[in-house]
GROMACS .gro file of C-alpha atoms in nm:
model
  505
    1MET     CA    1  -0.003   0.004   0.011
    2THR     CA    2   0.285   0.235   0.107
    3SER     CA    3   0.449   0.154  -0.221
    4GLN     CA    4   0.145   0.238  -0.425
    5LYS     CA    5   0.110   0.571  -0.244
    6SER     CA    6   0.487   0.646  -0.320
    7ILE     CA    7   0.435   0.555  -0.683
    8SER     CA    8   0.135   0.787  -0.710
    9SER     CA    9   0.312   1.065  -0.544
   10PHE     CA   10   0.616   1.029  -0.770
   11PHE     CA   11   0.386   1.058  -1.081
   12LEU     CA   12   0.192   1.355  -0.921
   13ILE     CA   13   0.512   1.547  -0.866
   14GLY     CA   14   0.629   1.458  -1.216
   15LEU     CA   15   0.327   1.580  -1.362
   16ILE     CA   16   0.339   1.903  -1.163
   17PHE     CA   17   0.709   1.952  -1.271
   18ILE     CA   18   0.598   1.899  -1.640
   19ALA     CA   19   0.328   2.129  -1.604
   20SER     CA   20   0.538   2.404  -1.440
   21SER     CA   21   0.805   2.372  -1.694
   22CYS     CA   22   0.544   2.435  -1.971
   23THR     CA   23   0.420   2.747  -1.806
   24THR     CA   24   0.770   2.892  -1.706
   25PRO     CA   25   0.829   3.222  -1.883
   26ASP     CA   26   1.127   3.283  -2.091
   27THR     CA   27   1.411   3.340  -1.871
   28ASN     CA   28   1.630   3.514  -2.121
   29SER     CA   29   1.784   3.818  -1.954
   30GLU     CA   30   1.780   4.162  -2.104
   31ALA     CA   31   2.152   4.122  -2.176
   32ASP     CA   32   2.093   3.811  -2.391
   33VAL     CA   33   1.809   3.985  -2.578
   34LEU     CA   34   2.039   4.270  -2.656
   35LYS     CA   35   2.306   4.043  -2.813
   36LEU     CA   36   2.239   4.049  -3.190
   37ASP     CA   37   2.382   3.805  -3.448
   38GLN     CA   38   2.691   3.918  -3.620
   39ILE     CA   39   2.709   3.978  -3.991
   40GLU     CA   40   2.985   3.758  -4.134
   41GLY     CA   41   3.285   3.933  -4.255
   42THR     CA   42   3.219   4.275  -4.115
   43GLU     CA   43   3.427   4.516  -3.896
   44PRO     CA   44   3.258   4.758  -3.665
   45LEU     CA   45   3.292   5.134  -3.786
   46ASN     CA   46   3.258   5.426  -3.571
   47VAL     CA   47   2.941   5.619  -3.624
   48ILE     CA   48   2.843   5.988  -3.554
   49TYR     CA   49   2.463   6.069  -3.615
   50ILE     CA   50   2.400   6.443  -3.633
   51LEU     CA   51   2.030   6.534  -3.617
   52SER     CA   52   1.880   6.877  -3.658
   53ASP     CA   53   1.533   6.984  -3.587
   54ASP     CA   54   1.255   7.101  -3.844
   55HIS     CA   55   1.515   7.129  -4.123
   56ARG     CA   56   1.343   7.053  -4.459
   57TYR     CA   57   1.486   6.854  -4.729
   58ASP     CA   58   1.564   7.112  -4.987
   59PHE     CA   59   1.700   7.392  -4.783
   60MET     CA   60   2.076   7.328  -4.839
   61GLY     CA   61   2.315   7.533  -5.051
   62PHE     CA   62   2.388   7.270  -5.317
   63THR     CA   63   2.002   7.213  -5.412
   64GLY     CA   64   1.952   7.585  -5.517
   65LYS     CA   65   1.635   7.608  -5.348
   66VAL     CA   66   1.739   7.923  -5.147
   67PRO     CA   67   1.986   8.106  -5.365
   68PHE     CA   68   2.137   8.303  -5.093
   69LEU     CA   69   2.188   8.008  -4.848
   70GLU     CA   70   2.534   7.878  -4.790
   71THR     CA   71   2.606   7.528  -4.640
   72PRO     CA   72   2.952   7.433  -4.716
   73ALA     CA   73   2.972   7.141  -4.472
   74MET     CA   74   2.630   6.978  -4.609
   75ASP     CA   75   2.752   7.048  -4.968
   76LYS     CA   76   3.073   6.861  -4.897
   77MET     CA   77   2.876   6.560  -4.765
   78ALA     CA   78   2.643   6.548  -5.062
   79LYS     CA   79   2.946   6.583  -5.308
   80GLU     CA   80   3.188   6.342  -5.151
   81GLY     CA   81   2.950   6.107  -4.978
   82SER     CA   82   2.593   6.024  -5.049
   83HIS     CA   83   2.283   6.228  -5.069
   84ILE     CA   84   1.956   6.036  -5.009
   85GLU     CA   85   1.722   6.239  -5.228
   86ASN     CA   86   1.409   6.057  -5.130
   87ALA     CA   87   1.424   6.054  -4.756
   88PHE     CA   88   1.097   6.063  -4.539
   89VAL     CA   89   0.969   6.045  -4.188
   90THR     CA   90   0.703   5.815  -4.075
   91THR     CA   91   0.537   6.104  -3.870
   92SER     CA   92   0.622   6.453  -3.911
   93LEU     CA   93   0.653   6.565  -3.560
   94CYS     CA   94   0.946   6.589  -3.320
   95SER     CA   95   0.886   6.327  -3.057
   96PRO     CA   96   0.733   6.062  -3.274
   97SER     CA   97   1.007   6.101  -3.534
   98ARG     CA   98   1.282   6.073  -3.274
   99ALA     CA   99   1.123   5.772  -3.120
  100SER     CA  100   1.097   5.612  -3.468
  101ILE     CA  101   1.475   5.686  -3.541
  102LEU     CA  102   1.581   5.510  -3.195
  103THR     CA  103   1.341   5.229  -3.216
  104GLY     CA  104   1.307   5.160  -3.591
  105GLN     CA  105   0.938   5.152  -3.551
  106PHE     CA  106   0.634   5.314  -3.669
  107SER     CA  107   0.448   5.550  -3.407
  108HIS     CA  108   0.155   5.300  -3.368
  109HIS     CA  109   0.411   5.048  -3.246
  110HIS     CA  110   0.630   5.262  -3.013
  111GLN     CA  111   0.328   5.465  -2.906
  112VAL     CA  112   0.493   5.803  -2.899
  113VAL     CA  113   0.230   6.001  -3.084
  114ASP     CA  114   0.287   6.337  -2.954
  115ASN     CA  115   0.547   6.577  -2.784
  116GLN     CA  116   0.431   6.527  -2.437
  117SER     CA  117   0.417   6.136  -2.387
  118LEU     CA  118   0.724   5.963  -2.246
  119ILE     CA  119   0.826   5.651  -2.419
  120ALA     CA  120   0.771   5.314  -2.240
  121ASP     CA  121   1.051   5.173  -2.031
  122SER     CA  122   1.012   4.844  -2.216
  123VAL     CA  123   1.102   4.995  -2.557
  124ARG     CA  124   1.463   4.925  -2.673
  125PHE     CA  125   1.690   5.181  -2.843
  126PHE     CA  126   1.923   5.082  -3.106
  127PRO     CA  127   2.221   5.223  -2.908
  128GLN     CA  128   2.152   4.956  -2.641
  129TYR     CA  129   2.244   4.691  -2.901
  130LEU     CA  130   2.565   4.882  -2.976
  131GLN     CA  131   2.651   4.902  -2.608
  132ALA     CA  132   2.596   4.530  -2.587
  133ALA     CA  133   2.824   4.475  -2.871
  134GLY     CA  134   3.112   4.682  -2.698
  135TYR     CA  135   3.049   5.024  -2.829
  136GLU     CA  136   3.107   5.322  -2.622
  137THR     CA  137   2.804   5.565  -2.677
  138ALA     CA  138   2.732   5.923  -2.607
  139PHE     CA  139   2.421   6.162  -2.640
  140MET     CA  140   2.455   6.526  -2.684
  141GLY     CA  141   2.151   6.753  -2.727
  142LYS     CA  142   1.774   6.757  -2.765
  143TRP     CA  143   1.602   6.437  -2.661
  144HIS     CA  144   1.259   6.553  -2.669
  145MET     CA  145   1.034   6.251  -2.609
  146GLY     CA  146   0.831   6.391  -2.329
  147GLU     CA  147   0.882   6.726  -2.162
  148HIS     CA  148   0.927   6.597  -1.811
  149HIS     CA  149   1.299   6.594  -1.750
  150ALA     CA  150   1.638   6.564  -1.901
  151ASP     CA  151   1.777   6.270  -1.699
  152PRO     CA  152   1.998   6.014  -1.868
  153ARG     CA  153   1.841   5.748  -2.079
  154LYS     CA  154   1.932   5.395  -2.143
  155GLY     CA  155   2.182   5.322  -2.423
  156PHE     CA  156   2.428   5.595  -2.351
  157ASP     CA  157   2.743   5.594  -2.142
  158HIS     CA  158   2.778   5.984  -2.164
  159TRP     CA  159   2.478   6.222  -2.140
  160PHE     CA  160   2.465   6.597  -2.216
  161SER     CA  161   2.111   6.703  -2.273
  162LEU     CA  162   1.842   6.961  -2.237
  163LYS     CA  163   1.486   6.930  -2.117
  164GLY     CA  164   1.211   6.940  -2.376
  165GLN     CA  165   1.267   7.223  -2.629
  166GLY     CA  166   1.533   7.395  -2.425
  167ASN     CA  167   1.671   7.743  -2.496
  168TYR     CA  168   1.890   7.883  -2.769
  169TYR     CA  169   2.085   8.093  -2.544
  170ASN     CA  170   2.215   8.028  -2.175
  171PRO     CA  171   2.063   7.668  -2.166
  172LEU     CA  172   2.010   7.440  -1.867
  173ILE     CA  173   2.195   7.106  -1.932
  174ASN     CA  174   2.173   6.762  -1.771
  175VAL     CA  175   2.544   6.645  -1.750
  176ASN     CA  176   2.535   6.276  -1.656
  177GLY     CA  177   2.254   6.327  -1.420
  178GLU     CA  178   2.359   6.680  -1.273
  179GLU     CA  179   2.200   6.997  -1.395
  180LYS     CA  180   2.429   7.282  -1.515
  181VAL     CA  181   2.345   7.633  -1.619
  182PHE     CA  182   2.552   7.777  -1.894
  183GLY     CA  183   2.548   8.154  -1.907
  184ASP     CA  184   2.726   8.453  -2.066
  185SER     CA  185   2.534   8.427  -2.389
  186THR     CA  186   2.618   8.061  -2.455
  187TYR     CA  187   2.460   7.942  -2.785
  188ILE     CA  188   2.317   7.584  -2.759
  189THR     CA  189   2.441   7.481  -3.114
  190ASP     CA  190   2.809   7.591  -3.036
  191LEU     CA  191   2.784   7.434  -2.691
  192LEU     CA  192   2.668   7.094  -2.811
  193THR     CA  193   2.937   7.086  -3.096
  194GLU     CA  194   3.206   7.183  -2.826
  195GLU     CA  195   3.094   6.901  -2.609
  196ALA     CA  196   3.101   6.658  -2.894
  197LEU     CA  197   3.440   6.756  -2.997
  198ARG     CA  198   3.574   6.742  -2.625
  199TRP     CA  199   3.421   6.389  -2.596
  200LEU     CA  200   3.562   6.279  -2.913
  201GLY     CA  201   3.920   6.422  -2.837
  202GLU     CA  202   3.931   6.277  -2.482
  203ARG     CA  203   3.823   5.922  -2.544
  204LYS     CA  204   4.061   5.647  -2.439
  205GLY     CA  205   4.064   5.287  -2.540
  206GLU     CA  206   4.017   5.099  -2.866
  207LYS     CA  207   3.640   5.057  -2.835
  208PRO     CA  208   3.438   5.159  -3.142
  209TYR     CA  209   3.207   5.450  -3.061
  210PHE     CA  210   2.865   5.595  -3.143
  211LEU     CA  211   2.797   5.958  -3.098
  212TYR     CA  212   2.442   6.095  -3.112
  213LEU     CA  213   2.472   6.482  -3.165
  214SER     CA  214   2.102   6.629  -3.162
  215HIS     CA  215   2.067   6.994  -3.219
  216LYS     CA  216   1.788   7.213  -3.115
  217GLY     CA  217   1.831   7.426  -3.427
  218VAL     CA  218   1.642   7.496  -3.645
  219HIS     CA  219   1.318   7.463  -3.428
  220ALA     CA  220   1.110   7.773  -3.408
  221ASP     CA  221   1.116   8.021  -3.235
  222PHE     CA  222   1.440   8.068  -3.470
  223LYS     CA  223   1.723   8.236  -3.302
  224PRO     CA  224   2.049   8.241  -3.493
  225ALA     CA  225   2.401   8.271  -3.336
  226LYS     CA  226   2.490   8.642  -3.279
  227ARG     CA  227   2.758   8.617  -3.555
  228HIS     CA  228   2.485   8.524  -3.811
  229GLN     CA  229   2.223   8.775  -3.706
  230GLY     CA  230   2.123   8.971  -3.997
  231VAL     CA  231   2.347   8.820  -4.252
  232TYR     CA  232   2.048   8.733  -4.487
  233ALA     CA  233   1.842   9.038  -4.406
  234SER     CA  234   1.843   9.115  -4.783
  235GLY     CA  235   1.733   8.762  -4.870
  236GLN     CA  236   1.401   8.748  -5.036
  237PRO     CA  237   1.194   8.425  -4.983
  238SER     CA  238   1.065   8.233  -5.276
  239TYR     CA  239   0.681   8.204  -5.238
  240PRO     CA  240   0.542   7.853  -5.345
  241PRO     CA  241   0.277   7.848  -5.608
  242THR     CA  242   0.022   7.718  -5.347
  243MET     CA  243   0.079   8.003  -5.105
  244PHE     CA  244  -0.155   8.249  -5.264
  245PRO     CA  245  -0.437   8.059  -5.463
  246GLU     CA  246  -0.586   8.373  -5.593
  247LYS     CA  247  -0.277   8.459  -5.788
  248ASN     CA  248  -0.245   8.090  -5.928
  249PRO     CA  249  -0.510   7.982  -6.168
  250ASP     CA  250  -0.341   7.628  -6.194
  251TYR     CA  251  -0.385   7.561  -5.835
  252ASN     CA  252  -0.703   7.355  -5.788
  253TYR     CA  253  -0.814   7.528  -5.469
  254GLU     CA  254  -1.170   7.398  -5.497
  255ASP     CA  255  -1.051   7.042  -5.412
  256VAL     CA  256  -0.831   7.149  -5.130
  257PRO     CA  257  -0.956   7.009  -4.784
  258ASP     CA  258  -1.138   7.259  -4.575
  259TRP     CA  259  -0.934   7.208  -4.277
  260VAL     CA  260  -0.648   7.319  -4.480
  261LYS     CA  261  -0.807   7.640  -4.615
  262LYS     CA  262  -0.918   7.722  -4.252
  263GLN     CA  263  -0.562   7.670  -4.106
  264ARG     CA  264  -0.439   7.966  -4.312
  265TYR     CA  265  -0.588   8.200  -4.043
  266SER     CA  266  -0.454   7.985  -3.752
  267TRP     CA  267  -0.131   7.951  -3.540
  268HIS     CA  268   0.036   7.743  -3.825
  269GLY     CA  269  -0.107   7.949  -4.129
  270VAL     CA  270   0.056   8.220  -4.330
  271ASP     CA  271  -0.227   8.461  -4.274
  272TYR     CA  272  -0.201   8.463  -3.889
  273MET     CA  273   0.132   8.312  -3.807
  274TYR     CA  274   0.169   8.244  -3.440
  275HIS     CA  275  -0.140   8.461  -3.415
  276GLY     CA  276   0.018   8.759  -3.571
  277GLN     CA  277   0.363   8.765  -3.384
  278ILE     CA  278   0.582   8.747  -3.677
  279ASN     CA  279   0.577   8.807  -4.054
  280PHE     CA  280   0.662   8.560  -4.328
  281ASP     CA  281   0.959   8.731  -4.470
  282GLU     CA  282   1.147   8.764  -4.132
  283PHE     CA  283   1.042   8.415  -4.040
  284TYR     CA  284   1.207   8.272  -4.353
  285GLN     CA  285   1.531   8.494  -4.297
  286LEU     CA  286   1.574   8.381  -3.940
  287TYR     CA  287   1.540   8.014  -4.028
  288ASN     CA  288   1.818   8.035  -4.282
  289GLU     CA  289   2.031   8.225  -4.039
  290THR     CA  290   1.975   7.982  -3.771
  291LEU     CA  291   2.073   7.680  -4.007
  292LEU     CA  292   2.422   7.835  -4.060
  293SER     CA  293   2.544   7.726  -3.703
  294VAL     CA  294   2.425   7.379  -3.762
  295ASP     CA  295   2.618   7.367  -4.091
  296GLU     CA  296   2.937   7.497  -3.905
  297SER     CA  297   2.882   7.227  -3.638
  298ILE     CA  298   2.887   6.956  -3.914
  299GLY     CA  299   3.203   7.115  -4.060
  300LYS     CA  300   3.384   7.111  -3.740
  301VAL     CA  301   3.301   6.740  -3.676
  302LEU     CA  302   3.420   6.644  -4.026
  303ASP     CA  303   3.735   6.855  -3.960
  304PHE     CA  304   3.812   6.676  -3.651
  305LEU     CA  305   3.785   6.336  -3.818
  306GLU     CA  306   3.993   6.419  -4.094
  307GLU     CA  307   4.268   6.594  -3.876
  308SER     CA  308   4.272   6.290  -3.651
  309GLY     CA  309   4.288   6.033  -3.893
  310GLN     CA  310   3.963   5.877  -3.805
  311ILE     CA  311   3.744   5.953  -4.128
  312GLU     CA  312   3.822   5.629  -4.282
  313SER     CA  313   3.685   5.431  -3.991
  314THR     CA  314   3.406   5.645  -3.915
  315ILE     CA  315   3.055   5.698  -4.082
  316VAL     CA  316   2.882   6.054  -4.043
  317PHE     CA  317   2.515   6.087  -4.089
  318TYR     CA  318   2.337   6.409  -4.100
  319MET     CA  319   1.957   6.431  -4.107
  320GLY     CA  320   1.652   6.645  -4.006
  321ASP     CA  321   1.390   6.505  -3.763
  322ASN     CA  322   1.103   6.621  -4.003
  323GLY     CA  323   1.040   6.847  -4.273
  324PHE     CA  324   0.892   7.208  -4.263
  325SER     CA  325   0.634   7.408  -4.464
  326PHE     CA  326   0.713   7.754  -4.567
  327GLY     CA  327   0.373   7.872  -4.727
  328GLU     CA  328   0.295   7.557  -4.936
  329HIS     CA  329  -0.076   7.511  -4.931
  330GLY     CA  330  -0.090   7.836  -4.704
  331LEU     CA  331   0.076   7.652  -4.413
  332ILE     CA  332   0.382   7.673  -4.208
  333ASP     CA  333   0.540   7.400  -3.965
  334LYS     CA  334   0.479   7.032  -4.021
  335ARG     CA  335   0.236   6.745  -3.927
  336GLN     CA  336   0.049   6.725  -4.264
  337ALA     CA  337   0.147   6.472  -4.520
  338TYR     CA  338   0.252   6.718  -4.794
  339GLU     CA  339   0.600   6.677  -4.949
  340GLU     CA  340   0.758   6.959  -4.761
  341SER     CA  341   0.643   6.826  -4.435
  342ILE     CA  342   0.743   6.459  -4.468
  343ARG     CA  343   1.085   6.491  -4.675
  344ILE     CA  344   1.411   6.533  -4.491
  345PRO     CA  345   1.762   6.600  -4.565
  346LEU     CA  346   1.979   6.279  -4.533
  347LEU     CA  347   2.344   6.277  -4.595
  348VAL     CA  348   2.610   6.020  -4.526
  349TYR     CA  349   2.986   6.072  -4.546
  350GLY     CA  350   3.314   5.884  -4.465
  351GLY     CA  351   3.413   5.520  -4.420
  352LYS     CA  352   3.694   5.499  -4.664
  353ASP     CA  353   3.562   5.321  -4.987
  354LEU     CA  354   3.225   5.202  -4.820
  355ILE     CA  355   3.005   5.461  -4.997
  356LYS     CA  356   2.963   5.401  -5.363
  357GLN     CA  357   2.628   5.550  -5.434
  358ASN     CA  358   2.663   5.920  -5.454
  359ARG     CA  359   2.295   5.990  -5.525
  360VAL     CA  360   2.041   5.742  -5.373
  361LYS     CA  361   1.702   5.752  -5.548
  362GLN     CA  362   1.532   5.473  -5.343
  363MET     CA  363   1.286   5.584  -5.081
  364ILE     CA  364   1.450   5.572  -4.739
  365GLN     CA  365   1.259   5.640  -4.393
  366ASN     CA  366   1.370   5.741  -4.059
  367ILE     CA  367   1.285   5.391  -3.927
  368ASP     CA  368   1.571   5.257  -4.139
  369ILE     CA  369   1.839   5.444  -3.957
  370GLY     CA  370   1.868   5.216  -3.663
  371PRO     CA  371   1.908   4.891  -3.891
  372THR     CA  372   2.151   5.074  -4.112
  373ILE     CA  373   2.379   5.191  -3.817
  374LEU     CA  374   2.360   4.847  -3.664
  375ALA     CA  375   2.457   4.685  -3.984
  376MET     CA  376   2.770   4.924  -3.999
  377ALA     CA  377   2.849   4.780  -3.649
  378GLY     CA  378   2.825   4.432  -3.798
  379LEU     CA  379   2.492   4.352  -3.631
  380GLU     CA  380   2.182   4.201  -3.780
  381THR     CA  381   1.857   4.402  -3.751
  382PRO     CA  382   1.636   4.312  -3.443
  383GLU     CA  383   1.305   4.133  -3.529
  384ASN     CA  384   1.080   4.403  -3.375
  385MET     CA  385   1.208   4.678  -3.601
  386ASP     CA  386   0.984   4.794  -3.894
  387GLY     CA  387   1.291   4.955  -4.079
  388GLU     CA  388   1.549   4.792  -4.304
  389SER     CA  389   1.931   4.867  -4.341
  390PHE     CA  390   2.018   5.063  -4.655
  391LEU     CA  391   2.368   4.993  -4.637
  392PRO     CA  392   2.356   4.781  -4.933
  393ILE     CA  393   2.228   5.076  -5.129
  394LEU     CA  394   2.508   5.300  -5.004
  395LYS     CA  395   2.752   5.028  -5.132
  396GLY     CA  396   2.606   5.056  -5.479
  397GLU     CA  397   2.387   4.754  -5.481
  398ASN     CA  398   2.027   4.767  -5.594
  399PRO     CA  399   1.821   4.531  -5.379
  400ALA     CA  400   1.538   4.396  -5.590
  401ASP     CA  401   1.305   4.371  -5.279
  402TRP     CA  402   1.342   4.735  -5.162
  403ARG     CA  403   1.025   4.916  -5.076
  404GLU     CA  404   0.812   5.060  -5.349
  405ARG     CA  405   0.615   5.271  -5.131
  406ILE     CA  406   0.635   5.450  -4.794
  407TYR     CA  407   0.359   5.490  -4.525
  408TYR     CA  408   0.282   5.791  -4.304
  409GLU     CA  409   0.077   5.838  -4.004
  410TYR     CA  410   0.003   6.144  -3.776
  411PHE     CA  411  -0.236   6.151  -3.480
  412TRP     CA  412  -0.445   6.441  -3.373
  413GLU     CA  413  -0.284   6.651  -3.092
  414ARG     CA  414  -0.494   6.837  -2.831
  415PRO     CA  415  -0.242   7.142  -2.802
  416PHE     CA  416  -0.270   7.204  -3.185
  417PRO     CA  417  -0.624   7.062  -3.298
  418GLN     CA  418  -0.621   7.223  -3.634
  419THR     CA  419  -0.461   6.924  -3.809
  420PRO     CA  420  -0.639   6.608  -3.806
  421THR     CA  421  -0.518   6.245  -3.790
  422VAL     CA  422  -0.358   6.156  -4.117
  423HIS     CA  423  -0.266   5.836  -4.287
  424ALA     CA  424  -0.085   5.822  -4.628
  425VAL     CA  425   0.081   5.591  -4.861
  426ARG     CA  426   0.323   5.739  -5.129
  427THR     CA  427   0.478   5.560  -5.436
  428ASP     CA  428   0.724   5.721  -5.684
  429LYS     CA  429   0.424   5.847  -5.881
  430TYR     CA  430   0.124   5.879  -5.651
  431LYS     CA  431   0.037   5.995  -5.302
  432PHE     CA  432  -0.293   5.907  -5.129
  433ILE     CA  433  -0.389   6.110  -4.820
  434ARG     CA  434  -0.675   5.996  -4.575
  435TYR     CA  435  -0.815   6.199  -4.294
  436TYR     CA  436  -0.978   6.058  -3.982
  437GLY     CA  437  -1.208   6.234  -3.749
  438ILE     CA  438  -1.332   6.497  -3.965
  439TRP     CA  439  -1.575   6.516  -4.260
  440ASP     CA  440  -1.363   6.641  -4.538
  441ILE     CA  441  -1.212   6.557  -4.867
  442ASN     CA  442  -0.922   6.320  -4.916
  443GLU     CA  443  -0.636   6.383  -5.147
  444LEU     CA  444  -0.466   6.208  -5.420
  445TYR     CA  445  -0.175   6.365  -5.615
  446ASP     CA  446   0.045   6.274  -5.927
  447ILE     CA  447   0.364   6.364  -5.759
  448GLU     CA  448   0.575   6.279  -6.056
  449ASN     CA  449   0.395   6.538  -6.277
  450ASP     CA  450   0.265   6.762  -5.987
  451PRO     CA  451   0.545   6.792  -5.734
  452TRP     CA  452   0.392   7.113  -5.569
  453GLU     CA  453   0.054   6.902  -5.517
  454MET     CA  454  -0.164   7.167  -5.678
  455ASN     CA  455  -0.427   6.934  -5.840
  456ASN     CA  456  -0.613   6.703  -5.610
  457LEU     CA  457  -0.729   6.415  -5.823
  458ILE     CA  458  -0.963   6.250  -5.580
  459ARG     CA  459  -1.268   6.353  -5.757
  460ASN     CA  460  -1.136   6.273  -6.098
  461PRO     CA  461  -1.305   5.969  -6.235
  462GLU     CA  462  -1.000   5.868  -6.453
  463TYR     CA  463  -0.808   5.823  -6.125
  464ALA     CA  464  -1.072   5.623  -5.948
  465ASP     CA  465  -0.886   5.296  -5.975
  466VAL     CA  466  -0.560   5.448  -5.858
  467SER     CA  467  -0.732   5.587  -5.546
  468LYS     CA  468  -0.918   5.257  -5.471
  469GLN     CA  469  -0.592   5.050  -5.504
  470LEU     CA  470  -0.386   5.291  -5.280
  471ARG     CA  471  -0.664   5.310  -5.030
  472GLU     CA  472  -0.680   4.931  -5.014
  473ASP     CA  473  -0.305   4.906  -4.987
  474LEU     CA  474  -0.300   5.145  -4.707
  475PHE     CA  475  -0.552   4.972  -4.499
  476GLN     CA  476  -0.401   4.650  -4.574
  477TRP     CA  477  -0.073   4.790  -4.423
  478LEU     CA  478  -0.253   4.913  -4.121
  479ASP     CA  479  -0.427   4.571  -4.054
  480GLU     CA  480  -0.117   4.369  -4.101
  481THR     CA  481   0.085   4.595  -3.874
  482ASN     CA  482  -0.191   4.627  -3.605
  483GLY     CA  483  -0.217   4.995  -3.682
  484MET     CA  484  -0.590   5.043  -3.675
  485GLN     CA  485  -0.615   5.130  -3.325
  486ILE     CA  486  -0.580   5.498  -3.260
  487PRO     CA  487  -0.324   5.537  -2.973
  488LEU     CA  488  -0.476   5.739  -2.689
  489LYS     CA  489  -0.287   5.926  -2.421
  490THR     CA  490  -0.397   6.078  -2.081
  491ASP     CA  491  -0.405   6.442  -2.070
  492GLY     CA  492  -0.123   6.647  -1.944
  493SER     CA  493  -0.130   6.969  -1.752
  494GLY     CA  494  -0.127   7.327  -1.860
  495PHE     CA  495  -0.303   7.560  -2.068
  496ARG     CA  496  -0.292   7.369  -2.387
  497PHE     CA  497  -0.520   7.100  -2.265
  498ASP     CA  498  -0.836   7.304  -2.159
  499HIS     CA  499  -0.927   7.532  -2.448
  500LYS     CA  500  -1.155   7.823  -2.412
  501TYR     CA  501  -1.247   7.969  -2.754
  502ARG     CA  502  -1.128   8.332  -2.764
  503GLY     CA  503  -1.205   8.402  -3.136
  504THR     CA  504  -0.898   8.253  -3.268
  505TYR     CA  505  -0.838   7.915  -3.449
   0.00000   0.00000   0.00000
């Protein structure tokens, strides 16, 4: 009898053990998760990633868009390195775009959909993978994913950052957890550049490194360095053909969405810019003057690498976090899905003979930055990233399976309610834009023949099939990527969240 009880107990314990082993969660540590597979036959490169704020894709000297604008460092990168001519963001807003850069994910995945929300602690940044692979990492500048604090974030060994938007002059900086005020008319672009050069010059050891230099410039309210104030006072802006519809009979203003027409007289509209606080020509001038110090910063970094003999072992990226409208469709700023809002400058330089494609035509997005930098470190792309490495394209290859379209999303914000939720899909020829939460007209453009997006084809029966196909494609993408749920965030605090109508829009 006792023997039978013992046998029964043995089997019972065994069943419990089997059951518990089947339900035991994955015990892989975070350190194990961050260890990516190595790409065979690769040597890790140093990488410097320079990001600016609100720099639109065509405001660089070599493009000729602004005849008086001089950007010798950007021109050098484009001439001797690679100019990605068709670079786009997945969301044209500071925080969501920056989160997409660091995570390689769309906004509906990383859930940073406005400038107030903090990113979840569970989300991984690509510099964490670099650290796990033996890289020394540093961050200098504007983090801007949430406005709550400037404390050090994961993935970086050295931290030098400002809270939220920060200030152009006399900034408050968090230096590795300690706050420090810089006075005596300290200019933020110069300060960040000096810190980057100091860190690069004082590094010790043989570890490869990753430096993320994130400028505040050229975000509004534009404030150029004192040495650049007034240098473009005589520079005249070029008014786009969609800025004044009454002067352009070729602009199909009848089929422009009502929300766009109304926004002309709002905070982000040309007829009431910042509620009348500034005029357009001055706005244009200050933007270009503020950009000059960013170009100087790039030049100083390139000079350091060349003088120290590191340029052949280092890749330098320059990029904007989103585009910026200057009168197109009567708008300023970003958020909308028009070309000037979603397109960005993207230049790549250095690395000895690595770069063989001087002008890249393929469509690249900000979600591709992480995978590309990881590939330059000899690391495979993590499975949770939506982006892809465009390193093969830089090397002169033409991947047959590279994307033929890009997707865009923007989610309505309470602080700036004039722009609705936007989803869009863009190919080399067409762009379809769909709005959510308003009863208004959607948009379809033949951007190959109508780059200014002057003629909305959505009502044209000849393009009904094109519109239908792109709409179906957009919703298929949203469905396949779990993007059908609109991310909602709790209200913050402050004047922006409880609106009292005062006769302005």
